[in-house]
Amino acid sequence: MSQQSHFSISFFYAFISLLFIHHVLASTRTTPQVQTFNTKPDIINPKLPPRTLSSSKKFEGSSDLVHLRYHMGPVLSSTPINIYLIWYGRWANSQKLLIKDFLNSISPTTVAAKPSVSEWWRTVSLYTDQTGANVSRSILIAGEYTDSAYSHGTGLTRLTIQQVIASAVKSAPFPVDHKNGIYLILTSQDVTMQDFCRAVCGFHYFTFPSMVGYTLPYAWVGNSGKQCPEVCAYPFAVPGYMGGGGPGALKSPNGDVGVDGMISVIGHELAELSSNPLVNAWYAGEDPTAPTEIGDLCEGLYGTGGGGGYTGQVMRDTQGKTFNMNGRRGRKFLVQWIWSPELKACSGPNALD
């Protein structure tokens, strides 16, 4: 999602609306209705929609009204894509390792069980530039920079985030890689960001030469663990006012609600940053300042039968942890699906049809 059109919380509001309708309908029944779905026991779909919706193989976000077009700009086709991580604030080593394990699971050489993160990224790699070059399937963590002193304060804005990048690239040996690099700024749970929780969970854009010295594609994602997990780490947290009227929070795959929630947002933003790095490549809509990108089209959708406030069918391990793809070192992740230019629908490696 671009700086103007962010990882929105529209899915959250759609979910609330559906929950209200469900509550009204349920109150008119004298006998509780239990809906079943004939799937393997390790597959779940919280609040599965009626079969008339979920039976369509292309229900998952597909629409003849979606006009995703290519606008002649570049995609990230270099092999590998160099990711430069900027850890802003205080991070536990376990949190850093979890995020890096996700990023290191993207490349096709990663050894992981299926469905895998690498298979998920394959959909992103289907996007090409005007020369026919695909988004690269290989990603490398090429550098890291830690700012645990909060050098720009604990309250950031869209402009000061570029100052954070400028500080990082001016600190040797953190390089300026304006040809093959992208910069991923991750803020800790005690750092606020302009519009965070209210309208954004993450965003991507590019730096201004006047502030950084170069035009560098970047993405920002914040840890919502203490600020708004019910918004930016859903479905691992749900609003308290929902009480017992809806599905409970799902158990996060790695035991850290804030970081597990971040990982799906990171995936969302990396997919869009790779296919639309300068906001002039792949997006729907006529306004480049508010584009609808390949992650936006599938926001909140994690499996078959999803959409309209439903997660879709995902997996649950013996400890009750919820996930839809596997990564390196036995890691499990829950990451949203991505719009496929081939299927003209949302796609993920855990699809059941």
mmCIF file of C-alpha atoms in Angstrom:
data_model
loop_
_atom_site.group_PDB
_atom_site.id
_atom_site.type_symbol
_atom_site.label_atom_id
_atom_site.label_comp_id
_atom_site.label_asym_id
_atom_site.label_seq_id
_atom_site.Cartn_x
_atom_site.Cartn_y
_atom_site.Cartn_z
ATOM 1 C CA MET A 1 0.000 0.000 0.000
ATOM 2 C CA SER A 2 1.342 3.387 -0.872
ATOM 3 C CA GLN A 3 1.895 6.263 1.539
ATOM 4 C CA GLN A 4 -1.491 7.718 0.654
ATOM 5 C CA SER A 5 -3.332 4.380 0.404
ATOM 6 C CA HIS A 6 -2.290 2.321 3.382
ATOM 7 C CA PHE A 7 -2.755 -1.139 4.849
ATOM 8 C CA SER A 8 -6.291 -0.136 5.772
ATOM 9 C CA ILE A 9 -8.561 -1.397 8.526
ATOM 10 C CA SER A 10 -11.587 -1.821 6.246
ATOM 11 C CA PHE A 11 -11.515 -5.562 6.839
ATOM 12 C CA PHE A 12 -11.862 -4.919 10.576
ATOM 13 C CA TYR A 13 -15.018 -2.851 10.085
ATOM 14 C CA ALA A 14 -16.480 -5.408 7.656
ATOM 15 C CA PHE A 15 -15.948 -8.034 10.326
ATOM 16 C CA ILE A 16 -17.761 -5.941 12.964
ATOM 17 C CA SER A 17 -20.721 -5.446 10.588
ATOM 18 C CA LEU A 18 -21.011 -9.143 9.904
ATOM 19 C CA LEU A 19 -20.740 -9.909 13.603
ATOM 20 C CA PHE A 20 -23.687 -7.582 14.341
ATOM 21 C CA ILE A 21 -25.830 -9.239 11.649
ATOM 22 C CA HIS A 22 -24.928 -12.661 12.999
ATOM 23 C CA HIS A 23 -25.906 -11.586 16.530
ATOM 24 C CA VAL A 24 -29.313 -10.282 15.389
ATOM 25 C CA LEU A 25 -30.087 -13.441 13.433
ATOM 26 C CA ALA A 26 -28.930 -15.694 16.258
ATOM 27 C CA SER A 27 -31.188 -13.933 18.751
ATOM 28 C CA THR A 28 -34.295 -15.003 16.758
ATOM 29 C CA ARG A 29 -33.505 -18.713 16.996
ATOM 30 C CA THR A 30 -34.596 -20.992 19.802
ATOM 31 C CA THR A 31 -32.128 -23.731 18.904
ATOM 32 C CA PRO A 32 -28.476 -22.920 18.270
ATOM 33 C CA GLN A 33 -27.403 -23.725 14.726
ATOM 34 C CA VAL A 34 -24.010 -25.353 14.391
ATOM 35 C CA GLN A 35 -22.471 -25.156 10.945
ATOM 36 C CA THR A 36 -20.126 -27.912 9.891
ATOM 37 C CA PHE A 37 -17.705 -28.188 7.025
ATOM 38 C CA ASN A 38 -16.392 -31.465 5.683
ATOM 39 C CA THR A 39 -12.667 -30.893 5.851
ATOM 40 C CA LYS A 40 -9.702 -32.476 7.558
ATOM 41 C CA PRO A 41 -9.699 -32.007 11.336
ATOM 42 C CA ASP A 42 -6.604 -29.798 11.265
ATOM 43 C CA ILE A 43 -8.336 -27.231 9.040
ATOM 44 C CA ILE A 44 -10.487 -24.517 10.597
ATOM 45 C CA ASN A 45 -12.390 -21.502 9.302
ATOM 46 C CA PRO A 46 -13.659 -19.285 12.115
ATOM 47 C CA LYS A 47 -17.191 -18.046 11.385
ATOM 48 C CA LEU A 48 -17.396 -19.876 8.074
ATOM 49 C CA PRO A 49 -19.874 -18.118 5.740
ATOM 50 C CA PRO A 50 -22.920 -19.881 4.262
ATOM 51 C CA ARG A 51 -22.131 -22.542 1.692
ATOM 52 C CA THR A 52 -23.740 -20.461 -1.052
ATOM 53 C CA LEU A 53 -20.772 -18.120 -0.689
ATOM 54 C CA SER A 54 -17.937 -20.480 0.155
ATOM 55 C CA SER A 55 -18.680 -23.082 -2.540
ATOM 56 C CA SER A 56 -17.330 -20.857 -5.309
ATOM 57 C CA LYS A 57 -13.713 -21.705 -6.027
ATOM 58 C CA LYS A 58 -13.037 -18.077 -6.861
ATOM 59 C CA PHE A 59 -14.956 -16.506 -4.021
ATOM 60 C CA GLU A 60 -11.684 -15.590 -2.348
ATOM 61 C CA GLY A 61 -11.559 -11.977 -3.408
ATOM 62 C CA SER A 62 -12.186 -12.562 -7.109
ATOM 63 C CA SER A 63 -14.166 -10.004 -9.039
ATOM 64 C CA ASP A 64 -14.761 -9.042 -12.626
ATOM 65 C CA LEU A 65 -14.775 -5.450 -11.379
ATOM 66 C CA VAL A 66 -11.111 -5.506 -10.384
ATOM 67 C CA HIS A 67 -9.018 -3.789 -13.043
ATOM 68 C CA LEU A 68 -5.453 -4.210 -11.896
ATOM 69 C CA ARG A 69 -3.273 -2.596 -14.550
ATOM 70 C CA TYR A 70 0.383 -2.082 -15.274
ATOM 71 C CA HIS A 71 1.449 1.570 -15.497
ATOM 72 C CA MET A 72 4.891 1.052 -17.090
ATOM 73 C CA GLY A 73 6.970 1.592 -13.955
ATOM 74 C CA PRO A 74 9.691 -0.721 -12.595
ATOM 75 C CA VAL A 75 9.290 -3.773 -10.381
ATOM 76 C CA LEU A 76 11.992 -5.205 -8.123
ATOM 77 C CA SER A 77 13.506 -7.715 -10.538
ATOM 78 C CA SER A 78 17.090 -7.742 -9.273
ATOM 79 C CA THR A 79 18.345 -11.054 -7.918
ATOM 80 C CA PRO A 80 18.413 -10.983 -5.024
ATOM 81 C CA ILE A 81 16.326 -8.150 -3.637
ATOM 82 C CA ASN A 82 18.472 -6.680 -0.880
ATOM 83 C CA ILE A 83 16.518 -5.869 2.273
ATOM 84 C CA TYR A 84 18.034 -3.444 4.761
ATOM 85 C CA LEU A 85 16.403 -3.751 8.161
ATOM 86 C CA ILE A 86 16.101 -0.760 10.462
ATOM 87 C CA TRP A 87 15.137 -1.758 14.004
ATOM 88 C CA TYR A 88 13.803 1.396 15.648
ATOM 89 C CA GLY A 89 13.312 1.209 19.395
ATOM 90 C CA ARG A 90 13.938 -1.693 21.734
ATOM 91 C CA TRP A 91 13.604 -5.180 20.297
ATOM 92 C CA ALA A 92 14.153 -8.554 21.934
ATOM 93 C CA ASN A 93 16.513 -10.837 20.056
ATOM 94 C CA SER A 94 13.735 -13.443 19.834
ATOM 95 C CA GLN A 95 11.496 -10.923 18.049
ATOM 96 C CA LYS A 96 14.228 -10.002 15.578
ATOM 97 C CA LEU A 97 14.918 -13.671 14.866
ATOM 98 C CA LEU A 98 11.241 -14.406 14.228
ATOM 99 C CA ILE A 99 10.921 -11.606 11.663
ATOM 100 C CA LYS A 100 14.209 -12.529 10.007
ATOM 101 C CA ASP A 101 13.134 -16.176 9.799
ATOM 102 C CA PHE A 102 10.057 -15.044 7.866
ATOM 103 C CA LEU A 103 12.103 -12.923 5.460
ATOM 104 C CA ASN A 104 14.649 -15.701 5.004
ATOM 105 C CA SER A 105 11.827 -18.125 4.198
ATOM 106 C CA ILE A 106 10.844 -16.262 1.021
ATOM 107 C CA SER A 107 13.629 -17.440 -1.300
ATOM 108 C CA PRO A 108 12.978 -20.699 -3.215
ATOM 109 C CA THR A 109 16.122 -22.337 -1.801
ATOM 110 C CA THR A 110 14.562 -22.358 1.674
ATOM 111 C CA VAL A 111 13.882 -25.819 3.096
ATOM 112 C CA ALA A 112 10.353 -25.766 4.537
ATOM 113 C CA ALA A 113 7.281 -27.941 4.686
ATOM 114 C CA LYS A 114 4.374 -27.212 2.372
ATOM 115 C CA PRO A 115 2.458 -24.963 2.129
ATOM 116 C CA SER A 116 5.434 -22.647 2.385
ATOM 117 C CA VAL A 117 6.288 -18.959 2.487
ATOM 118 C CA SER A 118 8.317 -19.439 -0.691
ATOM 119 C CA GLU A 119 5.228 -20.759 -2.491
ATOM 120 C CA TRP A 120 3.288 -17.738 -1.255
ATOM 121 C CA TRP A 121 5.920 -15.368 -2.713
ATOM 122 C CA ARG A 122 5.695 -17.159 -6.069
ATOM 123 C CA THR A 123 2.429 -15.261 -6.686
ATOM 124 C CA VAL A 124 4.274 -11.967 -6.157
ATOM 125 C CA SER A 125 6.973 -13.080 -8.622
ATOM 126 C CA LEU A 126 4.372 -13.392 -11.401
ATOM 127 C CA TYR A 127 4.358 -9.606 -11.804
ATOM 128 C CA THR A 128 6.629 -8.231 -14.531
ATOM 129 C CA ASP A 129 7.917 -4.938 -15.866
ATOM 130 C CA GLN A 130 7.716 -3.697 -19.464
ATOM 131 C CA THR A 131 10.759 -5.794 -20.423
ATOM 132 C CA GLY A 132 9.125 -8.976 -19.154
ATOM 133 C CA ALA A 133 11.393 -9.226 -16.102
ATOM 134 C CA ASN A 134 9.641 -10.784 -13.119
ATOM 135 C CA VAL A 135 9.755 -9.692 -9.510
ATOM 136 C CA SER A 136 12.687 -11.616 -8.072
ATOM 137 C CA ARG A 137 11.992 -14.776 -6.102
ATOM 138 C CA SER A 138 15.151 -14.334 -4.050
ATOM 139 C CA ILE A 139 15.428 -12.029 -1.052
ATOM 140 C CA LEU A 140 18.534 -11.364 1.026
ATOM 141 C CA ILE A 141 18.846 -9.539 4.333
ATOM 142 C CA ALA A 142 21.796 -7.434 3.233
ATOM 143 C CA GLY A 143 22.194 -5.248 6.302
ATOM 144 C CA GLU A 144 20.766 -4.259 9.676
ATOM 145 C CA TYR A 145 20.795 -1.051 11.675
ATOM 146 C CA THR A 146 19.532 -0.689 15.235
ATOM 147 C CA ASP A 147 18.391 2.600 16.735
ATOM 148 C CA SER A 148 17.605 1.634 20.326
ATOM 149 C CA ALA A 149 18.173 5.225 21.486
ATOM 150 C CA TYR A 150 15.024 6.493 19.703
ATOM 151 C CA SER A 151 17.134 9.158 17.993
ATOM 152 C CA HIS A 152 14.051 10.760 16.422
ATOM 153 C CA GLY A 153 11.772 10.341 19.428
ATOM 154 C CA THR A 154 9.031 7.874 20.247
ATOM 155 C CA GLY A 155 6.420 9.651 18.139
ATOM 156 C CA LEU A 156 7.121 9.488 14.395
ATOM 157 C CA THR A 157 5.445 10.953 11.325
ATOM 158 C CA ARG A 158 5.634 10.161 7.619
ATOM 159 C CA LEU A 159 8.386 12.732 7.232
ATOM 160 C CA THR A 160 10.430 11.810 10.298
ATOM 161 C CA ILE A 161 10.436 8.170 9.178
ATOM 162 C CA GLN A 162 12.531 9.350 6.237
ATOM 163 C CA GLN A 163 14.902 10.998 8.711
ATOM 164 C CA VAL A 164 15.246 7.621 10.408
ATOM 165 C CA ILE A 165 16.263 6.133 7.045
ATOM 166 C CA ALA A 166 18.692 9.004 6.437
ATOM 167 C CA SER A 167 20.340 8.373 9.798
ATOM 168 C CA ALA A 168 20.684 4.692 8.971
ATOM 169 C CA VAL A 169 22.189 5.112 5.497
ATOM 170 C CA LYS A 170 24.666 7.681 6.823
ATOM 171 C CA SER A 171 25.898 5.227 9.440
ATOM 172 C CA ALA A 172 28.700 3.057 8.096
ATOM 173 C CA PRO A 173 28.597 0.277 7.130
ATOM 174 C CA PHE A 174 24.889 0.647 6.332
ATOM 175 C CA PRO A 175 24.930 1.275 2.552
ATOM 176 C CA VAL A 176 22.897 3.253 0.072
ATOM 177 C CA ASP A 177 21.570 0.688 -2.389
ATOM 178 C CA HIS A 178 19.319 2.620 -4.743
ATOM 179 C CA LYS A 179 19.428 -0.030 -7.490
ATOM 180 C CA ASN A 180 18.714 -3.333 -5.753
ATOM 181 C CA GLY A 181 17.790 -2.374 -2.212
ATOM 182 C CA ILE A 182 14.635 -1.761 -0.197
ATOM 183 C CA TYR A 183 14.536 -0.423 3.336
ATOM 184 C CA LEU A 184 12.250 -1.960 5.952
ATOM 185 C CA ILE A 185 11.710 0.174 9.063
ATOM 186 C CA LEU A 186 10.241 -1.712 12.018
ATOM 187 C CA THR A 187 9.187 0.246 15.096
ATOM 188 C CA SER A 188 8.851 -1.295 18.553
ATOM 189 C CA GLN A 189 5.596 -1.451 20.491
ATOM 190 C CA ASP A 190 6.295 1.754 22.442
ATOM 191 C CA VAL A 191 6.707 3.890 19.306
ATOM 192 C CA THR A 192 3.732 5.740 17.861
ATOM 193 C CA MET A 193 3.350 6.623 14.199
ATOM 194 C CA GLN A 194 1.122 9.135 12.465
ATOM 195 C CA ASP A 195 -2.228 7.414 11.776
ATOM 196 C CA PHE A 196 -1.030 4.124 13.325
ATOM 197 C CA CYS A 197 -3.967 2.023 14.570
ATOM 198 C CA ARG A 198 -6.479 4.614 13.386
ATOM 199 C CA ALA A 199 -5.895 4.240 9.643
ATOM 200 C CA VAL A 200 -2.686 2.289 9.041
ATOM 201 C CA CYS A 201 -0.807 -0.775 10.229
ATOM 202 C CA GLY A 202 1.959 -0.286 7.678
ATOM 203 C CA PHE A 203 2.733 1.606 4.485
ATOM 204 C CA HIS A 204 5.312 1.864 1.732
ATOM 205 C CA TYR A 205 6.630 4.708 -0.370
ATOM 206 C CA PHE A 206 9.990 6.074 -1.511
ATOM 207 C CA THR A 207 12.358 8.580 0.050
ATOM 208 C CA PHE A 208 12.788 12.152 -1.147
ATOM 209 C CA PRO A 209 16.311 13.053 -2.365
ATOM 210 C CA SER A 210 16.031 16.317 -0.441
ATOM 211 C CA MET A 211 15.771 14.353 2.818
ATOM 212 C CA VAL A 212 17.828 11.222 2.232
ATOM 213 C CA GLY A 213 19.938 12.078 -0.800
ATOM 214 C CA TYR A 214 18.466 9.309 -2.936
ATOM 215 C CA THR A 215 15.150 7.865 -4.064
ATOM 216 C CA LEU A 216 14.942 4.657 -2.044
ATOM 217 C CA PRO A 217 11.879 2.377 -1.854
ATOM 218 C CA TYR A 218 10.942 1.680 1.743
ATOM 219 C CA ALA A 219 8.223 0.213 3.926
ATOM 220 C CA TRP A 220 7.295 0.840 7.533
ATOM 221 C CA VAL A 221 5.479 -1.575 9.864
ATOM 222 C CA GLY A 222 4.829 -1.049 13.571
ATOM 223 C CA ASN A 223 4.424 -3.483 16.448
ATOM 224 C CA SER A 224 0.835 -3.078 17.587
ATOM 225 C CA GLY A 225 1.208 -5.415 20.581
ATOM 226 C CA LYS A 226 0.444 -2.749 23.218
ATOM 227 C CA GLN A 227 -1.340 -0.142 21.103
ATOM 228 C CA CYS A 228 -3.970 -1.843 18.941
ATOM 229 C CA PRO A 229 -3.511 -5.611 18.537
ATOM 230 C CA GLU A 230 -7.252 -5.998 17.923
ATOM 231 C CA VAL A 231 -6.817 -3.900 14.771
ATOM 232 C CA CYS A 232 -3.341 -4.607 13.421
ATOM 233 C CA ALA A 233 -2.783 -8.103 14.865
ATOM 234 C CA TYR A 234 -6.233 -9.495 14.084
ATOM 235 C CA PRO A 235 -7.202 -12.374 14.283
ATOM 236 C CA PHE A 236 -4.796 -12.953 17.191
ATOM 237 C CA ALA A 237 -6.661 -10.310 19.201
ATOM 238 C CA VAL A 238 -10.262 -9.100 19.098
ATOM 239 C CA PRO A 239 -11.872 -5.982 20.617
ATOM 240 C CA GLY A 240 -12.877 -6.319 24.246
ATOM 241 C CA TYR A 241 -16.340 -4.903 23.608
ATOM 242 C CA MET A 242 -17.155 -7.902 21.413
ATOM 243 C CA GLY A 243 -17.400 -10.040 24.545
ATOM 244 C CA GLY A 244 -18.454 -13.602 23.851
ATOM 245 C CA GLY A 245 -20.615 -12.764 20.862
ATOM 246 C CA GLY A 246 -18.074 -13.643 18.194
ATOM 247 C CA PRO A 247 -15.135 -15.896 17.536
ATOM 248 C CA GLY A 248 -12.404 -15.744 20.116
ATOM 249 C CA ALA A 249 -8.934 -14.616 19.241
ATOM 250 C CA LEU A 250 -6.938 -17.239 17.408
ATOM 251 C CA LYS A 251 -3.741 -18.487 19.003
ATOM 252 C CA SER A 252 -0.745 -16.917 17.310
ATOM 253 C CA PRO A 253 1.724 -19.346 15.706
ATOM 254 C CA ASN A 254 4.822 -18.128 17.565
ATOM 255 C CA GLY A 255 3.406 -16.898 20.839
ATOM 256 C CA ASP A 256 3.956 -13.179 20.208
ATOM 257 C CA VAL A 257 0.713 -11.491 19.181
ATOM 258 C CA GLY A 258 2.340 -8.203 18.206
ATOM 259 C CA VAL A 259 5.126 -9.678 16.080
ATOM 260 C CA ASP A 260 2.990 -12.472 14.605
ATOM 261 C CA GLY A 261 0.542 -9.753 13.544
ATOM 262 C CA MET A 262 3.383 -7.677 12.104
ATOM 263 C CA ILE A 263 4.528 -10.536 9.885
ATOM 264 C CA SER A 264 1.353 -10.533 7.802
ATOM 265 C CA VAL A 265 1.586 -6.748 7.445
ATOM 266 C CA ILE A 266 5.257 -7.071 6.467
ATOM 267 C CA GLY A 267 4.269 -9.615 3.816
ATOM 268 C CA HIS A 268 1.544 -7.283 2.555
ATOM 269 C CA GLU A 269 3.879 -4.316 2.265
ATOM 270 C CA LEU A 270 6.796 -6.260 0.745
ATOM 271 C CA ALA A 271 4.514 -7.709 -1.929
ATOM 272 C CA GLU A 272 3.288 -4.243 -2.870
ATOM 273 C CA LEU A 273 6.711 -2.642 -2.594
ATOM 274 C CA SER A 274 8.141 -5.265 -4.960
ATOM 275 C CA SER A 275 5.387 -4.900 -7.557
ATOM 276 C CA ASN A 276 4.935 -1.139 -7.236
ATOM 277 C CA PRO A 277 8.124 0.359 -5.717
ATOM 278 C CA LEU A 278 7.752 3.866 -7.125
ATOM 279 C CA VAL A 279 3.930 3.829 -7.163
ATOM 280 C CA ASN A 280 3.846 3.720 -10.971
ATOM 281 C CA ALA A 281 3.730 0.006 -11.770
ATOM 282 C CA TRP A 282 0.983 -2.451 -10.699
ATOM 283 C CA TYR A 283 -2.183 -1.083 -9.100
ATOM 284 C CA ALA A 284 -5.906 -0.664 -9.662
ATOM 285 C CA GLY A 285 -7.663 2.679 -9.864
ATOM 286 C CA GLU A 286 -6.877 5.853 -11.746
ATOM 287 C CA ASP A 287 -5.323 7.860 -8.916
ATOM 288 C CA PRO A 288 -1.665 6.996 -8.250
ATOM 289 C CA THR A 289 -1.840 8.875 -4.949
ATOM 290 C CA ALA A 290 -4.420 6.376 -3.705
ATOM 291 C CA PRO A 291 -3.737 3.104 -5.526
ATOM 292 C CA THR A 292 -5.319 -0.251 -4.722
ATOM 293 C CA GLU A 293 -2.448 -2.716 -4.819
ATOM 294 C CA ILE A 294 -1.981 -6.487 -4.874
ATOM 295 C CA GLY A 295 -2.110 -6.795 -1.094
ATOM 296 C CA ASP A 296 -5.065 -4.452 -0.635
ATOM 297 C CA LEU A 297 -7.237 -6.637 -2.860
ATOM 298 C CA CYS A 298 -6.844 -9.605 -0.498
ATOM 299 C CA GLU A 299 -6.628 -7.894 2.870
ATOM 300 C CA GLY A 300 -7.853 -10.079 5.747
ATOM 301 C CA LEU A 301 -8.033 -13.232 3.626
ATOM 302 C CA TYR A 302 -5.929 -16.218 4.689
ATOM 303 C CA GLY A 303 -7.518 -19.283 3.115
ATOM 304 C CA THR A 304 -10.186 -20.929 0.988
ATOM 305 C CA GLY A 305 -13.712 -19.801 1.816
ATOM 306 C CA GLY A 306 -12.544 -16.436 3.118
ATOM 307 C CA GLY A 307 -13.700 -12.924 2.419
ATOM 308 C CA GLY A 308 -16.263 -10.503 3.789
ATOM 309 C CA GLY A 309 -14.852 -10.709 7.302
ATOM 310 C CA TYR A 310 -13.981 -14.404 7.336
ATOM 311 C CA THR A 311 -10.384 -15.545 7.587
ATOM 312 C CA GLY A 312 -10.832 -18.565 5.343
ATOM 313 C CA GLN A 313 -9.725 -22.082 6.136
ATOM 314 C CA VAL A 314 -6.420 -22.169 7.954
ATOM 315 C CA MET A 315 -4.499 -24.809 9.863
ATOM 316 C CA ARG A 316 -4.196 -25.447 13.564
ATOM 317 C CA ASP A 317 -1.445 -27.525 15.147
ATOM 318 C CA THR A 318 -1.692 -29.810 18.167
ATOM 319 C CA GLN A 319 -1.096 -26.858 20.499
ATOM 320 C CA GLY A 320 -3.938 -24.878 18.958
ATOM 321 C CA LYS A 321 -1.650 -22.427 17.174
ATOM 322 C CA THR A 322 -3.108 -21.069 13.921
ATOM 323 C CA PHE A 323 -1.130 -20.758 10.685
ATOM 324 C CA ASN A 324 -1.421 -21.083 6.910
ATOM 325 C CA MET A 325 2.177 -21.528 5.783
ATOM 326 C CA ASN A 326 5.513 -22.913 6.911
ATOM 327 C CA GLY A 327 8.953 -21.323 6.981
ATOM 328 C CA ARG A 328 12.532 -22.194 7.727
ATOM 329 C CA ARG A 329 13.596 -23.893 10.940
ATOM 330 C CA GLY A 330 10.094 -25.259 11.470
ATOM 331 C CA ARG A 331 8.501 -21.829 11.803
ATOM 332 C CA LYS A 332 4.806 -21.344 11.141
ATOM 333 C CA PHE A 333 3.183 -18.100 9.983
ATOM 334 C CA LEU A 334 -0.271 -16.698 9.246
ATOM 335 C CA VAL A 335 0.068 -14.389 6.229
ATOM 336 C CA GLN A 336 -2.649 -12.869 4.059
ATOM 337 C CA TRP A 337 -3.128 -13.974 0.459
ATOM 338 C CA ILE A 338 -2.038 -11.946 -2.590
ATOM 339 C CA TRP A 339 -3.862 -11.091 -5.824
ATOM 340 C CA SER A 340 -2.756 -13.383 -8.647
ATOM 341 C CA PRO A 341 -2.474 -11.853 -12.130
ATOM 342 C CA GLU A 342 -2.991 -15.325 -13.611
ATOM 343 C CA LEU A 343 -6.053 -16.425 -11.626
ATOM 344 C CA LYS A 344 -7.543 -12.928 -11.386
ATOM 345 C CA ALA A 345 -8.279 -13.828 -7.795
ATOM 346 C CA CYS A 346 -6.591 -13.938 -4.413
ATOM 347 C CA SER A 347 -4.174 -16.806 -4.115
ATOM 348 C CA GLY A 348 -2.265 -18.575 -1.381
ATOM 349 C CA PRO A 349 -0.255 -21.787 -1.021
ATOM 350 C CA ASN A 350 -2.798 -23.311 1.393
ATOM 351 C CA ALA A 351 -5.698 -23.150 -1.097
ATOM 352 C CA LEU A 352 -7.902 -26.233 -0.911
ATOM 353 C CA ASP A 353 -9.353 -26.012 -4.436
#
